[in-house]
Amino acid sequence: LLASSERDSLLLEQIEDRRRPLPGWAAIRTRARIYMEYYEPDGESVIFREHYDLSEDPSQLRNTLADDDPANDAGVGALQTRLAEVRDCAGAGCP
């Protein structure tokens, strides 16, 4: 998905659609991992989080945040911070 000449991460978002019962969500995807947050209707309060190691689980079948093993959640904090930064970014100064 991300070639070496392209950016190192990608922001993905789905704004809540009141016509369908699906929450809004946002994700940051890197070459090796994806971190996702699902939001309350306010678009800010997190109701669920997912993290997948794409090198070990390319089909995203095992959410490492749901397995009670903090050893496989290394780097989640950095991805969470990066997601917040890019979600709040606007204009030419965005990364």
JSON list of C-alpha atoms in Angstrom, two decimals:
[
{"chain": "A", "resi": 1, "resn": "LEU", "atom": "CA", "xyz": [0.00, 0.00, 0.00]},
{"chain": "A", "resi": 2, "resn": "LEU", "atom": "CA", "xyz": [2.76, 2.48, 0.90]},
{"chain": "A", "resi": 3, "resn": "ALA", "atom": "CA", "xyz": [5.66, 2.51, -1.56]},
{"chain": "A", "resi": 4, "resn": "SER", "atom": "CA", "xyz": [9.10, 3.58, -0.39]},
{"chain": "A", "resi": 5, "resn": "SER", "atom": "CA", "xyz": [8.89, 6.87, -2.34]},
{"chain": "A", "resi": 6, "resn": "GLU", "atom": "CA", "xyz": [5.57, 7.80, -0.74]},
{"chain": "A", "resi": 7, "resn": "ARG", "atom": "CA", "xyz": [4.59, 9.05, 2.72]},
{"chain": "A", "resi": 8, "resn": "ASP", "atom": "CA", "xyz": [5.31, 6.96, 5.79]},
{"chain": "A", "resi": 9, "resn": "SER", "atom": "CA", "xyz": [1.72, 6.99, 7.07]},
{"chain": "A", "resi": 10, "resn": "LEU", "atom": "CA", "xyz": [-1.80, 7.45, 5.81]},
{"chain": "A", "resi": 11, "resn": "LEU", "atom": "CA", "xyz": [-4.84, 8.95, 7.56]},
{"chain": "A", "resi": 12, "resn": "LEU", "atom": "CA", "xyz": [-8.15, 7.15, 6.98]},
{"chain": "A", "resi": 13, "resn": "GLU", "atom": "CA", "xyz": [-11.46, 8.54, 8.25]},
{"chain": "A", "resi": 14, "resn": "GLN", "atom": "CA", "xyz": [-15.18, 7.82, 8.17]},
{"chain": "A", "resi": 15, "resn": "ILE", "atom": "CA", "xyz": [-17.39, 10.56, 9.50]},
{"chain": "A", "resi": 16, "resn": "GLU", "atom": "CA", "xyz": [-20.51, 9.38, 11.31]},
{"chain": "A", "resi": 17, "resn": "ASP", "atom": "CA", "xyz": [-23.44, 9.07, 8.96]},
{"chain": "A", "resi": 18, "resn": "ARG", "atom": "CA", "xyz": [-26.73, 9.48, 10.81]},
{"chain": "A", "resi": 19, "resn": "ARG", "atom": "CA", "xyz": [-28.52, 7.53, 8.05]},
{"chain": "A", "resi": 20, "resn": "ARG", "atom": "CA", "xyz": [-26.62, 4.37, 9.07]},
{"chain": "A", "resi": 21, "resn": "PRO", "atom": "CA", "xyz": [-25.96, 3.06, 12.59]},
{"chain": "A", "resi": 22, "resn": "LEU", "atom": "CA", "xyz": [-22.17, 3.13, 12.22]},
{"chain": "A", "resi": 23, "resn": "PRO", "atom": "CA", "xyz": [-19.87, 5.20, 14.40]},
{"chain": "A", "resi": 24, "resn": "GLY", "atom": "CA", "xyz": [-17.35, 7.56, 12.90]},
{"chain": "A", "resi": 25, "resn": "TRP", "atom": "CA", "xyz": [-13.78, 6.33, 12.97]},
{"chain": "A", "resi": 26, "resn": "ALA", "atom": "CA", "xyz": [-10.25, 7.36, 12.11]},
{"chain": "A", "resi": 27, "resn": "ALA", "atom": "CA", "xyz": [-7.09, 5.35, 11.56]},
{"chain": "A", "resi": 28, "resn": "ILE", "atom": "CA", "xyz": [-3.41, 5.88, 11.00]},
{"chain": "A", "resi": 29, "resn": "ARG", "atom": "CA", "xyz": [-1.76, 3.26, 8.81]},
{"chain": "A", "resi": 30, "resn": "THR", "atom": "CA", "xyz": [1.97, 2.74, 8.45]},
{"chain": "A", "resi": 31, "resn": "ARG", "atom": "CA", "xyz": [3.82, 0.07, 6.51]},
{"chain": "A", "resi": 32, "resn": "ALA", "atom": "CA", "xyz": [3.85, -2.20, 9.56]},
{"chain": "A", "resi": 33, "resn": "ARG", "atom": "CA", "xyz": [0.81, -1.29, 11.66]},
{"chain": "A", "resi": 34, "resn": "ILE", "atom": "CA", "xyz": [-2.65, 0.22, 11.74]},
{"chain": "A", "resi": 35, "resn": "TYR", "atom": "CA", "xyz": [-4.28, 1.94, 14.72]},
{"chain": "A", "resi": 36, "resn": "MET", "atom": "CA", "xyz": [-8.00, 2.79, 14.69]},
{"chain": "A", "resi": 37, "resn": "GLU", "atom": "CA", "xyz": [-10.36, 4.71, 16.96]},
{"chain": "A", "resi": 38, "resn": "TYR", "atom": "CA", "xyz": [-14.17, 4.62, 16.83]},
{"chain": "A", "resi": 39, "resn": "TYR", "atom": "CA", "xyz": [-16.00, 7.68, 18.19]},
{"chain": "A", "resi": 40, "resn": "GLU", "atom": "CA", "xyz": [-19.19, 8.71, 19.93]},
{"chain": "A", "resi": 41, "resn": "PRO", "atom": "CA", "xyz": [-21.46, 11.03, 17.87]},
{"chain": "A", "resi": 42, "resn": "ASP", "atom": "CA", "xyz": [-19.41, 14.00, 19.13]},
{"chain": "A", "resi": 43, "resn": "GLY", "atom": "CA", "xyz": [-16.55, 12.76, 16.93]},
{"chain": "A", "resi": 44, "resn": "GLU", "atom": "CA", "xyz": [-14.05, 13.00, 19.80]},
{"chain": "A", "resi": 45, "resn": "SER", "atom": "CA", "xyz": [-14.90, 10.56, 22.59]},
{"chain": "A", "resi": 46, "resn": "VAL", "atom": "CA", "xyz": [-13.31, 7.19, 21.83]},
{"chain": "A", "resi": 47, "resn": "ILE", "atom": "CA", "xyz": [-15.59, 4.19, 22.30]},
{"chain": "A", "resi": 48, "resn": "PHE", "atom": "CA", "xyz": [-13.33, 1.46, 20.87]},
{"chain": "A", "resi": 49, "resn": "ARG", "atom": "CA", "xyz": [-9.73, 1.08, 19.71]},
{"chain": "A", "resi": 50, "resn": "GLU", "atom": "CA", "xyz": [-7.97, -1.41, 17.44]},
{"chain": "A", "resi": 51, "resn": "HIS", "atom": "CA", "xyz": [-4.33, -2.06, 16.67]},
{"chain": "A", "resi": 52, "resn": "TYR", "atom": "CA", "xyz": [-2.97, -4.59, 14.18]},
{"chain": "A", "resi": 53, "resn": "ASP", "atom": "CA", "xyz": [0.58, -5.65, 13.41]},
{"chain": "A", "resi": 54, "resn": "LEU", "atom": "CA", "xyz": [0.33, -5.92, 9.63]},
{"chain": "A", "resi": 55, "resn": "SER", "atom": "CA", "xyz": [3.55, -7.90, 9.25]},
{"chain": "A", "resi": 56, "resn": "GLU", "atom": "CA", "xyz": [2.18, -10.63, 11.54]},
{"chain": "A", "resi": 57, "resn": "ASP", "atom": "CA", "xyz": [-1.53, -10.20, 10.78]},
{"chain": "A", "resi": 58, "resn": "PRO", "atom": "CA", "xyz": [-2.05, -8.67, 7.30]},
{"chain": "A", "resi": 59, "resn": "SER", "atom": "CA", "xyz": [-5.75, -9.64, 7.30]},
{"chain": "A", "resi": 60, "resn": "GLN", "atom": "CA", "xyz": [-6.31, -7.71, 10.55]},
{"chain": "A", "resi": 61, "resn": "LEU", "atom": "CA", "xyz": [-7.91, -10.62, 12.39]},
{"chain": "A", "resi": 62, "resn": "ARG", "atom": "CA", "xyz": [-6.24, -10.15, 15.81]},
{"chain": "A", "resi": 63, "resn": "ASN", "atom": "CA", "xyz": [-6.72, -6.82, 17.57]},
{"chain": "A", "resi": 64, "resn": "THR", "atom": "CA", "xyz": [-3.67, -6.67, 19.84]},
{"chain": "A", "resi": 65, "resn": "LEU", "atom": "CA", "xyz": [-5.44, -4.24, 22.19]},
{"chain": "A", "resi": 66, "resn": "ALA", "atom": "CA", "xyz": [-8.05, -6.91, 22.95]},
{"chain": "A", "resi": 67, "resn": "ASP", "atom": "CA", "xyz": [-5.70, -9.73, 23.95]},
{"chain": "A", "resi": 68, "resn": "ASP", "atom": "CA", "xyz": [-4.55, -8.51, 27.39]},
{"chain": "A", "resi": 69, "resn": "ASP", "atom": "CA", "xyz": [-0.88, -8.79, 26.31]},
{"chain": "A", "resi": 70, "resn": "PRO", "atom": "CA", "xyz": [0.73, -5.35, 26.60]},
{"chain": "A", "resi": 71, "resn": "ALA", "atom": "CA", "xyz": [3.96, -6.72, 25.09]},
{"chain": "A", "resi": 72, "resn": "ASN", "atom": "CA", "xyz": [2.44, -6.64, 21.59]},
{"chain": "A", "resi": 73, "resn": "ASP", "atom": "CA", "xyz": [1.12, -3.09, 21.96]},
{"chain": "A", "resi": 74, "resn": "ALA", "atom": "CA", "xyz": [4.50, -1.36, 21.74]},
{"chain": "A", "resi": 75, "resn": "GLY", "atom": "CA", "xyz": [4.24, 1.89, 19.84]},
{"chain": "A", "resi": 76, "resn": "VAL", "atom": "CA", "xyz": [0.48, 2.28, 20.20]},
{"chain": "A", "resi": 77, "resn": "GLY", "atom": "CA", "xyz": [0.94, 5.49, 22.17]},
{"chain": "A", "resi": 78, "resn": "ALA", "atom": "CA", "xyz": [2.98, 7.02, 19.35]},
{"chain": "A", "resi": 79, "resn": "LEU", "atom": "CA", "xyz": [0.35, 6.00, 16.79]},
{"chain": "A", "resi": 80, "resn": "GLN", "atom": "CA", "xyz": [-2.41, 7.43, 18.99]},
{"chain": "A", "resi": 81, "resn": "THR", "atom": "CA", "xyz": [-0.52, 10.74, 19.24]},
{"chain": "A", "resi": 82, "resn": "ARG", "atom": "CA", "xyz": [0.13, 10.81, 15.49]},
{"chain": "A", "resi": 83, "resn": "LEU", "atom": "CA", "xyz": [-3.54, 10.15, 14.74]},
{"chain": "A", "resi": 84, "resn": "ALA", "atom": "CA", "xyz": [-4.60, 13.04, 17.00]},
{"chain": "A", "resi": 85, "resn": "GLU", "atom": "CA", "xyz": [-2.08, 15.34, 15.30]},
{"chain": "A", "resi": 86, "resn": "VAL", "atom": "CA", "xyz": [-3.19, 14.61, 11.76]},
{"chain": "A", "resi": 87, "resn": "ARG", "atom": "CA", "xyz": [-6.89, 14.67, 12.62]},
{"chain": "A", "resi": 88, "resn": "ASP", "atom": "CA", "xyz": [-6.52, 18.18, 14.04]},
{"chain": "A", "resi": 89, "resn": "CYS", "atom": "CA", "xyz": [-4.26, 19.45, 11.25]},
{"chain": "A", "resi": 90, "resn": "ALA", "atom": "CA", "xyz": [-5.42, 21.90, 8.58]},
{"chain": "A", "resi": 91, "resn": "GLY", "atom": "CA", "xyz": [-3.69, 23.79, 5.79]},
{"chain": "A", "resi": 92, "resn": "ALA", "atom": "CA", "xyz": [-0.32, 23.66, 4.12]},
{"chain": "A", "resi": 93, "resn": "GLY", "atom": "CA", "xyz": [1.58, 23.02, 7.35]},
{"chain": "A", "resi": 94, "resn": "CYS", "atom": "CA", "xyz": [0.15, 19.54, 7.77]},
{"chain": "A", "resi": 95, "resn": "PRO", "atom": "CA", "xyz": [2.55, 16.60, 7.76]}
]
